[in-house]
JSON list of C-alpha atoms in Angstrom, two decimals:
[
{"chain": "U", "resi": 92, "resn": "MET", "atom": "CA", "xyz": [84.23, 107.72, 136.53]},
{"chain": "U", "resi": 93, "resn": "THR", "atom": "CA", "xyz": [81.87, 104.98, 136.22]},
{"chain": "U", "resi": 94, "resn": "PRO", "atom": "CA", "xyz": [83.65, 101.60, 136.80]},
{"chain": "U", "resi": 95, "resn": "THR", "atom": "CA", "xyz": [83.43, 99.36, 133.49]},
{"chain": "U", "resi": 96, "resn": "PRO", "atom": "CA", "xyz": [81.91, 96.17, 134.42]},
{"chain": "U", "resi": 97, "resn": "VAL", "atom": "CA", "xyz": [83.33, 92.96, 133.26]},
{"chain": "U", "resi": 98, "resn": "VAL", "atom": "CA", "xyz": [80.73, 90.48, 131.83]},
{"chain": "U", "resi": 99, "resn": "LEU", "atom": "CA", "xyz": [82.02, 86.88, 131.11]},
{"chain": "U", "resi": 100, "resn": "THR", "atom": "CA", "xyz": [80.38, 85.12, 128.20]},
{"chain": "U", "resi": 101, "resn": "ALA", "atom": "CA", "xyz": [78.23, 82.30, 128.35]},
{"chain": "U", "resi": 102, "resn": "SER", "atom": "CA", "xyz": [76.77, 81.55, 124.70]},
{"chain": "U", "resi": 103, "resn": "PRO", "atom": "CA", "xyz": [74.71, 78.41, 124.81]},
{"chain": "U", "resi": 104, "resn": "ALA", "atom": "CA", "xyz": [75.96, 77.45, 121.52]},
{"chain": "U", "resi": 105, "resn": "PRO", "atom": "CA", "xyz": [79.45, 79.17, 121.24]},
{"chain": "U", "resi": 106, "resn": "THR", "atom": "CA", "xyz": [81.51, 78.67, 118.32]},
{"chain": "U", "resi": 107, "resn": "VAL", "atom": "CA", "xyz": [84.63, 79.32, 120.54]},
{"chain": "U", "resi": 108, "resn": "ARG", "atom": "CA", "xyz": [85.48, 78.72, 124.29]},
{"chain": "U", "resi": 109, "resn": "PHE", "atom": "CA", "xyz": [87.82, 79.63, 126.69]},
{"chain": "U", "resi": 110, "resn": "GLU", "atom": "CA", "xyz": [87.95, 77.44, 129.96]},
{"chain": "U", "resi": 111, "resn": "PRO", "atom": "CA", "xyz": [88.29, 78.78, 132.97]},
{"chain": "U", "resi": 112, "resn": "ALA", "atom": "CA", "xyz": [91.49, 79.29, 134.41]},
{"chain": "U", "resi": 113, "resn": "ALA", "atom": "CA", "xyz": [91.93, 80.03, 138.75]},
{"chain": "U", "resi": 114, "resn": "THR", "atom": "CA", "xyz": [95.34, 81.09, 138.02]},
{"chain": "U", "resi": 115, "resn": "PRO", "atom": "CA", "xyz": [96.20, 82.16, 134.41]},
{"chain": "U", "resi": 116, "resn": "ARG", "atom": "CA", "xyz": [99.60, 82.10, 133.16]},
{"chain": "U", "resi": 117, "resn": "VAL", "atom": "CA", "xyz": [98.72, 84.88, 130.73]},
{"chain": "U", "resi": 118, "resn": "SER", "atom": "CA", "xyz": [95.93, 86.99, 130.35]},
{"chain": "U", "resi": 119, "resn": "PHE", "atom": "CA", "xyz": [95.71, 88.51, 126.90]},
{"chain": "U", "resi": 120, "resn": "VAL", "atom": "CA", "xyz": [94.02, 91.94, 126.56]},
{"chain": "U", "resi": 121, "resn": "ILE", "atom": "CA", "xyz": [92.71, 92.68, 122.92]},
{"chain": "U", "resi": 122, "resn": "VAL", "atom": "CA", "xyz": [90.81, 96.41, 122.06]},
{"chain": "U", "resi": 123, "resn": "THR", "atom": "CA", "xyz": [88.33, 96.52, 119.41]},
{"chain": "U", "resi": 124, "resn": "TYR", "atom": "CA", "xyz": [86.23, 99.42, 117.89]},
{"chain": "U", "resi": 125, "resn": "GLY", "atom": "CA", "xyz": [83.48, 98.74, 115.65]},
{"chain": "U", "resi": 126, "resn": "THR", "atom": "CA", "xyz": [85.53, 95.90, 114.40]},
{"chain": "U", "resi": 127, "resn": "GLY", "atom": "CA", "xyz": [84.34, 93.17, 112.15]},
{"chain": "U", "resi": 128, "resn": "PRO", "atom": "CA", "xyz": [84.19, 89.30, 111.64]},
{"chain": "U", "resi": 129, "resn": "ILE", "atom": "CA", "xyz": [87.57, 89.24, 112.08]},
{"chain": "U", "resi": 130, "resn": "VAL", "atom": "CA", "xyz": [88.02, 89.44, 115.46]},
{"chain": "U", "resi": 131, "resn": "GLY", "atom": "CA", "xyz": [85.84, 85.70, 115.61]},
{"chain": "U", "resi": 132, "resn": "ASN", "atom": "CA", "xyz": [89.00, 84.32, 113.69]},
{"chain": "U", "resi": 133, "resn": "CYS", "atom": "CA", "xyz": [91.30, 86.15, 116.43]},
{"chain": "U", "resi": 134, "resn": "LEU", "atom": "CA", "xyz": [89.34, 84.46, 118.98]},
{"chain": "U", "resi": 135, "resn": "ASP", "atom": "CA", "xyz": [88.96, 81.03, 117.33]},
{"chain": "U", "resi": 136, "resn": "ALA", "atom": "CA", "xyz": [92.77, 80.63, 116.70]},
{"chain": "U", "resi": 137, "resn": "LEU", "atom": "CA", "xyz": [93.92, 82.00, 120.17]},
{"chain": "U", "resi": 138, "resn": "ALA", "atom": "CA", "xyz": [91.57, 79.23, 121.92]},
{"chain": "U", "resi": 139, "resn": "SER", "atom": "CA", "xyz": [93.19, 76.59, 119.31]},
{"chain": "U", "resi": 140, "resn": "SER", "atom": "CA", "xyz": [96.49, 77.41, 120.07]},
{"chain": "U", "resi": 141, "resn": "LEU", "atom": "CA", "xyz": [96.21, 77.60, 124.04]},
{"chain": "U", "resi": 142, "resn": "ASP", "atom": "CA", "xyz": [94.39, 73.95, 123.66]},
{"chain": "U", "resi": 143, "resn": "ALA", "atom": "CA", "xyz": [97.08, 73.12, 121.38]},
{"chain": "U", "resi": 144, "resn": "ASP", "atom": "CA", "xyz": [99.83, 73.96, 123.81]},
{"chain": "U", "resi": 145, "resn": "ALA", "atom": "CA", "xyz": [97.76, 73.53, 127.51]},
{"chain": "U", "resi": 146, "resn": "ILE", "atom": "CA", "xyz": [98.35, 76.98, 128.80]},
{"chain": "U", "resi": 147, "resn": "ALA", "atom": "CA", "xyz": [96.14, 78.22, 131.31]},
{"chain": "U", "resi": 148, "resn": "ALA", "atom": "CA", "xyz": [94.88, 82.05, 130.55]},
{"chain": "U", "resi": 149, "resn": "GLU", "atom": "CA", "xyz": [92.39, 84.66, 130.31]},
{"chain": "U", "resi": 150, "resn": "VAL", "atom": "CA", "xyz": [91.03, 86.46, 127.60]},
{"chain": "U", "resi": 151, "resn": "ILE", "atom": "CA", "xyz": [89.99, 89.80, 128.16]},
{"chain": "U", "resi": 152, "resn": "VAL", "atom": "CA", "xyz": [88.14, 91.94, 125.18]},
{"chain": "U", "resi": 153, "resn": "VAL", "atom": "CA", "xyz": [87.68, 95.53, 125.85]},
{"chain": "U", "resi": 154, "resn": "ASP", "atom": "CA", "xyz": [84.79, 96.81, 122.95]},
{"chain": "U", "resi": 155, "resn": "ASN", "atom": "CA", "xyz": [85.16, 100.85, 122.92]},
{"chain": "U", "resi": 156, "resn": "ALA", "atom": "CA", "xyz": [82.21, 102.18, 122.34]},
{"chain": "U", "resi": 157, "resn": "HIS", "atom": "CA", "xyz": [81.85, 103.28, 118.44]},
{"chain": "U", "resi": 158, "resn": "PRO", "atom": "CA", "xyz": [79.62, 106.46, 117.64]},
{"chain": "U", "resi": 159, "resn": "VAL", "atom": "CA", "xyz": [77.50, 104.34, 115.30]},
{"chain": "U", "resi": 160, "resn": "LEU", "atom": "CA", "xyz": [78.12, 100.72, 115.83]},
{"chain": "U", "resi": 161, "resn": "GLY", "atom": "CA", "xyz": [77.87, 101.35, 119.37]},
{"chain": "U", "resi": 162, "resn": "HIS", "atom": "CA", "xyz": [79.17, 97.97, 121.27]},
{"chain": "U", "resi": 163, "resn": "ARG", "atom": "CA", "xyz": [78.09, 95.86, 118.36]},
{"chain": "U", "resi": 164, "resn": "THR", "atom": "CA", "xyz": [81.25, 93.72, 118.63]},
{"chain": "U", "resi": 165, "resn": "ALA", "atom": "CA", "xyz": [81.11, 93.14, 121.89]},
{"chain": "U", "resi": 166, "resn": "ASP", "atom": "CA", "xyz": [77.49, 91.82, 120.97]},
{"chain": "U", "resi": 167, "resn": "ARG", "atom": "CA", "xyz": [78.57, 89.64, 118.59]},
{"chain": "U", "resi": 168, "resn": "ILE", "atom": "CA", "xyz": [81.37, 88.29, 120.59]},
{"chain": "U", "resi": 169, "resn": "ALA", "atom": "CA", "xyz": [78.97, 87.57, 123.30]},
{"chain": "U", "resi": 170, "resn": "ILE", "atom": "CA", "xyz": [76.62, 85.59, 121.52]},
{"chain": "U", "resi": 171, "resn": "ALA", "atom": "CA", "xyz": [79.39, 83.41, 120.14]},
{"chain": "U", "resi": 172, "resn": "SER", "atom": "CA", "xyz": [81.71, 82.72, 122.55]},
{"chain": "U", "resi": 173, "resn": "ALA", "atom": "CA", "xyz": [81.80, 81.27, 126.28]},
{"chain": "U", "resi": 174, "resn": "GLY", "atom": "CA", "xyz": [84.88, 82.20, 129.07]},
{"chain": "U", "resi": 175, "resn": "VAL", "atom": "CA", "xyz": [85.76, 85.77, 127.28]},
{"chain": "U", "resi": 176, "resn": "ARG", "atom": "CA", "xyz": [86.10, 88.40, 129.96]},
{"chain": "U", "resi": 177, "resn": "LEU", "atom": "CA", "xyz": [84.25, 91.61, 128.29]},
{"chain": "U", "resi": 178, "resn": "LEU", "atom": "CA", "xyz": [84.08, 95.12, 128.91]},
{"chain": "U", "resi": 179, "resn": "ARG", "atom": "CA", "xyz": [82.22, 98.12, 127.52]},
{"chain": "U", "resi": 180, "resn": "PRO", "atom": "CA", "xyz": [83.70, 101.12, 127.83]},
{"chain": "U", "resi": 181, "resn": "ASP", "atom": "CA", "xyz": [80.92, 104.09, 127.11]},
{"chain": "U", "resi": 182, "resn": "SER", "atom": "CA", "xyz": [83.63, 106.24, 125.19]},
{"chain": "U", "resi": 183, "resn": "ASN", "atom": "CA", "xyz": [86.03, 105.30, 123.07]},
{"chain": "U", "resi": 184, "resn": "LEU", "atom": "CA", "xyz": [89.44, 105.26, 125.05]},
{"chain": "U", "resi": 185, "resn": "GLY", "atom": "CA", "xyz": [91.42, 104.48, 122.17]},
{"chain": "U", "resi": 186, "resn": "PHE", "atom": "CA", "xyz": [94.21, 101.32, 121.68]},
{"chain": "U", "resi": 187, "resn": "GLY", "atom": "CA", "xyz": [96.26, 102.57, 124.66]},
{"chain": "U", "resi": 188, "resn": "GLY", "atom": "CA", "xyz": [93.57, 103.27, 127.32]},
{"chain": "U", "resi": 189, "resn": "GLY", "atom": "CA", "xyz": [91.94, 100.61, 126.22]},
{"chain": "U", "resi": 190, "resn": "CYS", "atom": "CA", "xyz": [94.94, 98.26, 127.40]},
{"chain": "U", "resi": 191, "resn": "GLU", "atom": "CA", "xyz": [95.48, 100.04, 130.34]},
{"chain": "U", "resi": 192, "resn": "LEU", "atom": "CA", "xyz": [91.50, 99.08, 130.97]},
{"chain": "U", "resi": 193, "resn": "GLY", "atom": "CA", "xyz": [92.31, 95.61, 130.07]},
{"chain": "U", "resi": 194, "resn": "ILE", "atom": "CA", "xyz": [95.58, 95.30, 132.01]},
{"chain": "U", "resi": 195, "resn": "ALA", "atom": "CA", "xyz": [93.79, 96.54, 135.01]},
{"chain": "U", "resi": 196, "resn": "HIS", "atom": "CA", "xyz": [90.96, 93.75, 135.14]},
{"chain": "U", "resi": 197, "resn": "ALA", "atom": "CA", "xyz": [93.89, 91.24, 134.35]},
{"chain": "U", "resi": 198, "resn": "ARG", "atom": "CA", "xyz": [95.16, 88.71, 136.98]},
{"chain": "U", "resi": 199, "resn": "ALA", "atom": "CA", "xyz": [98.30, 86.90, 135.47]},
{"chain": "U", "resi": 200, "resn": "GLU", "atom": "CA", "xyz": [101.81, 88.40, 136.05]},
{"chain": "U", "resi": 201, "resn": "VAL", "atom": "CA", "xyz": [102.44, 88.14, 132.21]},
{"chain": "U", "resi": 202, "resn": "VAL", "atom": "CA", "xyz": [100.10, 89.94, 129.73]},
{"chain": "U", "resi": 203, "resn": "CYS", "atom": "CA", "xyz": [99.60, 89.91, 126.09]},
{"chain": "U", "resi": 204, "resn": "LEU", "atom": "CA", "xyz": [98.37, 92.85, 124.00]},
{"chain": "U", "resi": 205, "resn": "MET", "atom": "CA", "xyz": [97.36, 91.58, 121.05]},
{"chain": "U", "resi": 206, "resn": "THR", "atom": "CA", "xyz": [94.77, 93.36, 118.02]},
{"chain": "U", "resi": 207, "resn": "PRO", "atom": "CA", "xyz": [91.95, 91.47, 116.25]},
{"chain": "U", "resi": 208, "resn": "ASP", "atom": "CA", "xyz": [93.90, 91.92, 113.29]},
{"chain": "U", "resi": 209, "resn": "VAL", "atom": "CA", "xyz": [96.38, 88.98, 114.53]},
{"chain": "U", "resi": 210, "resn": "ILE", "atom": "CA", "xyz": [95.45, 85.42, 113.63]},
{"chain": "U", "resi": 211, "resn": "VAL", "atom": "CA", "xyz": [97.95, 82.91, 116.13]},
{"chain": "U", "resi": 212, "resn": "PRO", "atom": "CA", "xyz": [99.54, 79.38, 114.73]},
{"chain": "U", "resi": 213, "resn": "SER", "atom": "CA", "xyz": [99.79, 76.46, 117.30]},
{"chain": "U", "resi": 214, "resn": "HIS", "atom": "CA", "xyz": [103.08, 76.66, 118.99]},
{"chain": "U", "resi": 215, "resn": "TRP", "atom": "CA", "xyz": [103.69, 80.43, 118.69]},
{"chain": "U", "resi": 216, "resn": "LEU", "atom": "CA", "xyz": [103.28, 81.40, 122.66]},
{"chain": "U", "resi": 217, "resn": "PRO", "atom": "CA", "xyz": [106.05, 79.13, 124.25]},
{"chain": "U", "resi": 218, "resn": "PRO", "atom": "CA", "xyz": [109.04, 80.77, 122.82]},
{"chain": "U", "resi": 219, "resn": "LEU", "atom": "CA", "xyz": [107.80, 84.30, 123.74]},
{"chain": "U", "resi": 220, "resn": "LEU", "atom": "CA", "xyz": [107.34, 82.52, 127.04]},
{"chain": "U", "resi": 221, "resn": "ASP", "atom": "CA", "xyz": [110.38, 81.44, 127.38]},
{"chain": "U", "resi": 222, "resn": "VAL", "atom": "CA", "xyz": [112.17, 84.95, 126.87]},
{"chain": "U", "resi": 223, "resn": "ILE", "atom": "CA", "xyz": [110.04, 86.50, 129.14]},
{"chain": "U", "resi": 224, "resn": "GLU", "atom": "CA", "xyz": [110.64, 84.30, 131.77]},
{"chain": "U", "resi": 225, "resn": "ARG", "atom": "CA", "xyz": [114.41, 84.19, 130.91]},
{"chain": "U", "resi": 226, "resn": "LYS", "atom": "CA", "xyz": [114.47, 88.01, 130.73]},
{"chain": "U", "resi": 227, "resn": "PRO", "atom": "CA", "xyz": [111.73, 89.42, 133.04]},
{"chain": "U", "resi": 228, "resn": "ARG", "atom": "CA", "xyz": [112.50, 93.02, 132.29]},
{"chain": "U", "resi": 229, "resn": "ALA", "atom": "CA", "xyz": [111.78, 92.55, 128.47]},
{"chain": "U", "resi": 230, "resn": "VAL", "atom": "CA", "xyz": [108.78, 93.07, 125.77]},
{"chain": "U", "resi": 231, "resn": "ALA", "atom": "CA", "xyz": [109.04, 89.94, 124.01]},
{"chain": "U", "resi": 232, "resn": "ALA", "atom": "CA", "xyz": [107.16, 90.44, 120.40]},
{"chain": "U", "resi": 233, "resn": "PRO", "atom": "CA", "xyz": [107.00, 87.39, 117.46]},
{"chain": "U", "resi": 234, "resn": "VAL", "atom": "CA", "xyz": [107.51, 88.41, 113.96]},
{"chain": "U", "resi": 235, "resn": "LEU", "atom": "CA", "xyz": [104.70, 89.56, 112.37]},
{"chain": "U", "resi": 236, "resn": "CYS", "atom": "CA", "xyz": [103.97, 88.27, 108.71]},
{"chain": "U", "resi": 237, "resn": "HIS", "atom": "CA", "xyz": [101.17, 88.87, 106.14]},
{"chain": "U", "resi": 238, "resn": "PRO", "atom": "CA", "xyz": [98.64, 85.83, 105.11]},
{"chain": "U", "resi": 239, "resn": "ASP", "atom": "CA", "xyz": [100.75, 85.00, 102.28]},
{"chain": "U", "resi": 240, "resn": "GLY", "atom": "CA", "xyz": [103.62, 84.31, 104.62]},
{"chain": "U", "resi": 241, "resn": "ALA", "atom": "CA", "xyz": [105.91, 86.74, 104.37]},
{"chain": "U", "resi": 242, "resn": "VAL", "atom": "CA", "xyz": [107.50, 89.26, 106.53]},
{"chain": "U", "resi": 243, "resn": "GLN", "atom": "CA", "xyz": [105.96, 92.30, 107.77]},
{"chain": "U", "resi": 244, "resn": "GLU", "atom": "CA", "xyz": [107.68, 93.39, 110.58]},
{"chain": "U", "resi": 245, "resn": "ALA", "atom": "CA", "xyz": [110.69, 91.82, 112.71]},
{"chain": "U", "resi": 246, "resn": "GLY", "atom": "CA", "xyz": [110.58, 94.69, 114.75]},
{"chain": "U", "resi": 247, "resn": "ALA", "atom": "CA", "xyz": [111.18, 98.47, 113.50]},
{"chain": "U", "resi": 248, "resn": "ARG", "atom": "CA", "xyz": [113.43, 101.53, 113.58]},
{"chain": "U", "resi": 249, "resn": "VAL", "atom": "CA", "xyz": [112.90, 105.15, 113.92]},
{"chain": "U", "resi": 250, "resn": "ASP", "atom": "CA", "xyz": [115.41, 107.54, 111.49]},
{"chain": "U", "resi": 251, "resn": "ALA", "atom": "CA", "xyz": [116.58, 110.46, 112.72]},
{"chain": "U", "resi": 252, "resn": "ALA", "atom": "CA", "xyz": [113.81, 112.84, 111.78]},
{"chain": "U", "resi": 253, "resn": "GLY", "atom": "CA", "xyz": [111.13, 110.53, 113.63]},
{"chain": "U", "resi": 254, "resn": "PHE", "atom": "CA", "xyz": [110.15, 108.47, 110.68]},
{"chain": "U", "resi": 255, "resn": "THR", "atom": "CA", "xyz": [109.66, 104.61, 111.28]},
{"chain": "U", "resi": 256, "resn": "ALA", "atom": "CA", "xyz": [110.20, 101.62, 109.09]},
{"chain": "U", "resi": 257, "resn": "PRO", "atom": "CA", "xyz": [109.79, 97.50, 109.27]},
{"chain": "U", "resi": 258, "resn": "SER", "atom": "CA", "xyz": [112.66, 95.57, 109.74]},
{"chain": "U", "resi": 259, "resn": "LYS", "atom": "CA", "xyz": [112.24, 92.28, 107.91]},
{"chain": "U", "resi": 260, "resn": "ASP", "atom": "CA", "xyz": [115.55, 90.69, 108.80]},
{"chain": "U", "resi": 261, "resn": "LEU", "atom": "CA", "xyz": [115.52, 87.64, 110.78]},
{"chain": "U", "resi": 262, "resn": "ASP", "atom": "CA", "xyz": [119.04, 87.17, 110.70]},
{"chain": "U", "resi": 263, "resn": "ASP", "atom": "CA", "xyz": [119.92, 90.57, 113.19]},
{"chain": "U", "resi": 264, "resn": "THR", "atom": "CA", "xyz": [116.72, 91.72, 115.18]},
{"chain": "U", "resi": 265, "resn": "SER", "atom": "CA", "xyz": [119.22, 93.20, 117.52]},
{"chain": "U", "resi": 266, "resn": "ARG", "atom": "CA", "xyz": [119.43, 96.64, 115.79]},
{"chain": "U", "resi": 267, "resn": "ILE", "atom": "CA", "xyz": [115.44, 97.39, 116.31]},
{"chain": "U", "resi": 268, "resn": "ASP", "atom": "CA", "xyz": [114.32, 100.43, 118.32]},
{"chain": "U", "resi": 269, "resn": "TYR", "atom": "CA", "xyz": [110.57, 99.17, 118.72]},
{"chain": "U", "resi": 270, "resn": "ALA", "atom": "CA", "xyz": [108.47, 96.39, 118.33]},
{"chain": "U", "resi": 271, "resn": "SER", "atom": "CA", "xyz": [104.78, 96.86, 116.88]},
{"chain": "U", "resi": 272, "resn": "ALA", "atom": "CA", "xyz": [102.17, 96.43, 120.02]},
{"chain": "U", "resi": 273, "resn": "ALA", "atom": "CA", "xyz": [99.83, 94.57, 117.45]},
{"chain": "U", "resi": 274, "resn": "CYS", "atom": "CA", "xyz": [101.52, 91.70, 119.53]},
{"chain": "U", "resi": 275, "resn": "TRP", "atom": "CA", "xyz": [103.32, 92.10, 122.66]},
{"chain": "U", "resi": 276, "resn": "LEU", "atom": "CA", "xyz": [104.31, 89.94, 125.85]},
{"chain": "U", "resi": 277, "resn": "VAL", "atom": "CA", "xyz": [105.13, 91.77, 129.07]},
{"chain": "U", "resi": 278, "resn": "ARG", "atom": "CA", "xyz": [105.33, 91.46, 132.90]},
{"chain": "U", "resi": 279, "resn": "ARG", "atom": "CA", "xyz": [102.62, 93.49, 133.98]},
{"chain": "U", "resi": 280, "resn": "ASP", "atom": "CA", "xyz": [105.36, 95.02, 136.94]},
{"chain": "U", "resi": 281, "resn": "LEU", "atom": "CA", "xyz": [107.92, 96.14, 134.07]},
{"chain": "U", "resi": 282, "resn": "HIS", "atom": "CA", "xyz": [104.62, 97.84, 132.68]},
{"chain": "U", "resi": 283, "resn": "GLU", "atom": "CA", "xyz": [103.80, 99.35, 135.40]},
{"chain": "U", "resi": 284, "resn": "GLU", "atom": "CA", "xyz": [107.29, 100.68, 135.94]},
{"chain": "U", "resi": 285, "resn": "VAL", "atom": "CA", "xyz": [107.30, 101.92, 132.21]},
{"chain": "U", "resi": 286, "resn": "GLY", "atom": "CA", "xyz": [104.27, 103.70, 133.56]},
{"chain": "U", "resi": 287, "resn": "GLY", "atom": "CA", "xyz": [101.84, 102.14, 130.62]},
{"chain": "U", "resi": 288, "resn": "PHE", "atom": "CA", "xyz": [100.57, 104.05, 127.72]},
{"chain": "U", "resi": 289, "resn": "ASP", "atom": "CA", "xyz": [100.62, 107.39, 127.01]},
{"chain": "U", "resi": 290, "resn": "ALA", "atom": "CA", "xyz": [97.20, 109.21, 127.10]},
{"chain": "U", "resi": 291, "resn": "ARG", "atom": "CA", "xyz": [98.41, 111.98, 124.92]},
{"chain": "U", "resi": 292, "resn": "PHE", "atom": "CA", "xyz": [98.77, 109.63, 121.87]},
{"chain": "U", "resi": 293, "resn": "HIS", "atom": "CA", "xyz": [94.93, 108.77, 122.03]},
{"chain": "U", "resi": 294, "resn": "PRO", "atom": "CA", "xyz": [93.50, 107.64, 120.14]},
{"chain": "U", "resi": 295, "resn": "ALA", "atom": "CA", "xyz": [96.17, 105.35, 118.32]},
{"chain": "U", "resi": 296, "resn": "TYR", "atom": "CA", "xyz": [99.56, 105.28, 116.64]},
{"chain": "U", "resi": 297, "resn": "TYR", "atom": "CA", "xyz": [102.86, 105.71, 118.13]},
{"chain": "U", "resi": 298, "resn": "GLU", "atom": "CA", "xyz": [102.21, 105.10, 121.82]},
{"chain": "U", "resi": 299, "resn": "ASP", "atom": "CA", "xyz": [103.96, 101.95, 121.33]},
{"chain": "U", "resi": 300, "resn": "VAL", "atom": "CA", "xyz": [107.03, 103.42, 119.75]},
{"chain": "U", "resi": 301, "resn": "ASP", "atom": "CA", "xyz": [106.91, 105.82, 122.92]},
{"chain": "U", "resi": 302, "resn": "TYR", "atom": "CA", "xyz": [106.64, 102.94, 124.82]},
{"chain": "U", "resi": 303, "resn": "SER", "atom": "CA", "xyz": [109.90, 101.41, 123.89]},
{"chain": "U", "resi": 304, "resn": "PHE", "atom": "CA", "xyz": [112.20, 104.11, 124.22]},
{"chain": "U", "resi": 305, "resn": "ARG", "atom": "CA", "xyz": [110.80, 104.93, 127.78]},
{"chain": "U", "resi": 306, "resn": "ALA", "atom": "CA", "xyz": [111.39, 100.64, 128.43]},
{"chain": "U", "resi": 307, "resn": "ARG", "atom": "CA", "xyz": [114.74, 101.42, 126.86]},
{"chain": "U", "resi": 308, "resn": "ARG", "atom": "CA", "xyz": [115.33, 104.26, 129.21]},
{"chain": "U", "resi": 309, "resn": "LEU", "atom": "CA", "xyz": [114.84, 102.07, 132.57]},
{"chain": "U", "resi": 310, "resn": "GLY", "atom": "CA", "xyz": [117.16, 99.17, 130.92]},
{"chain": "U", "resi": 311, "resn": "ALA", "atom": "CA", "xyz": [114.35, 96.81, 129.59]},
{"chain": "U", "resi": 312, "resn": "ALA", "atom": "CA", "xyz": [114.46, 95.17, 126.27]},
{"chain": "U", "resi": 313, "resn": "VAL", "atom": "CA", "xyz": [112.24, 94.98, 123.45]},
{"chain": "U", "resi": 314, "resn": "GLU", "atom": "CA", "xyz": [113.09, 91.70, 121.84]},
{"chain": "U", "resi": 315, "resn": "VAL", "atom": "CA", "xyz": [111.79, 89.83, 118.66]},
{"chain": "U", "resi": 316, "resn": "VAL", "atom": "CA", "xyz": [111.51, 86.68, 118.98]},
{"chain": "U", "resi": 317, "resn": "THR", "atom": "CA", "xyz": [112.17, 84.73, 115.49]},
{"chain": "U", "resi": 318, "resn": "GLU", "atom": "CA", "xyz": [111.07, 81.50, 117.01]},
{"chain": "U", "resi": 319, "resn": "SER", "atom": "CA", "xyz": [107.48, 82.67, 117.05]},
{"chain": "U", "resi": 320, "resn": "SER", "atom": "CA", "xyz": [105.19, 84.38, 114.27]},
{"chain": "U", "resi": 321, "resn": "VAL", "atom": "CA", "xyz": [101.64, 85.11, 113.62]},
{"chain": "U", "resi": 322, "resn": "ILE", "atom": "CA", "xyz": [99.61, 86.46, 111.00]},
{"chain": "U", "resi": 323, "resn": "HIS", "atom": "CA", "xyz": [98.48, 90.33, 111.05]},
{"chain": "U", "resi": 324, "resn": "PHE", "atom": "CA", "xyz": [95.75, 91.68, 108.92]},
{"chain": "U", "resi": 325, "resn": "SER", "atom": "CA", "xyz": [97.47, 95.15, 108.96]},
{"chain": "U", "resi": 326, "resn": "GLY", "atom": "CA", "xyz": [94.90, 97.70, 109.33]},
{"chain": "U", "resi": 327, "resn": "SER", "atom": "CA", "xyz": [91.93, 95.71, 109.35]},
{"chain": "U", "resi": 328, "resn": "SER", "atom": "CA", "xyz": [90.92, 95.66, 113.39]},
{"chain": "U", "resi": 329, "resn": "THR", "atom": "CA", "xyz": [89.26, 99.15, 112.79]},
{"chain": "U", "resi": 330, "resn": "ASP", "atom": "CA", "xyz": [88.14, 101.79, 110.14]},
{"chain": "U", "resi": 331, "resn": "ALA", "atom": "CA", "xyz": [90.06, 105.14, 108.79]},
{"chain": "U", "resi": 332, "resn": "ALA", "atom": "CA", "xyz": [86.76, 106.94, 110.04]},
{"chain": "U", "resi": 333, "resn": "PRO", "atom": "CA", "xyz": [83.01, 105.69, 111.33]},
{"chain": "U", "resi": 334, "resn": "THR", "atom": "CA", "xyz": [80.59, 104.49, 109.25]},
{"chain": "U", "resi": 335, "resn": "SER", "atom": "CA", "xyz": [77.66, 102.10, 109.49]},
{"chain": "U", "resi": 336, "resn": "THR", "atom": "CA", "xyz": [79.63, 99.45, 108.02]},
{"chain": "U", "resi": 337, "resn": "ASP", "atom": "CA", "xyz": [81.02, 96.77, 109.80]},
{"chain": "U", "resi": 338, "resn": "HIS", "atom": "CA", "xyz": [84.66, 97.08, 109.85]},
{"chain": "U", "resi": 339, "resn": "GLN", "atom": "CA", "xyz": [86.91, 94.13, 108.83]}
]
């Protein structure tokens, strides 16, 4: 397989900029697939939050090849940004495979997996980093909220038939089975111990459930950090089927 090159975006007039970090504290990995303008909102909010908290980070975007749109998302990011590490695999690696490619290029000890339909506020990251530093064998996730602020998910449960359902109980997150990989923090060494995402779930869905169960079997924790919350435009990172229309 031909290695996928990494291109550092350097727009002469960027709308969003990430300052280079020689030793990033966190590597953000965002996987796109024909994603539309919402990824720009995601990157803009992320840059603002990192500036507000003065956290050294790197941002890696893996733009999976779309059968109709190609790498239009990557082109948009290249035109509008500076300091994004951009990868354009020549096939659709799916969510898990895209994350694995991004993590393979990450330089920080802590990785944040984030879907492009997540919008972060200021000061959302320090509570998650605090958990990871105190509990290195943990996957830490924020509370996911709808755009109106209502709780979308504070972790999720799996019933005896294998069906999943979000939990919205902020007072007791100890009984969750997993947390959506829409936004995760995990240490690279734990990710490697778990074995990463299982390629059998390509292109997407349930890989985060499987990952969480494997992590728990190794004695690791999956923890929802109620002191942190982000907005999740659920289902906006990709279309159900390829079309010639930009994805939102």
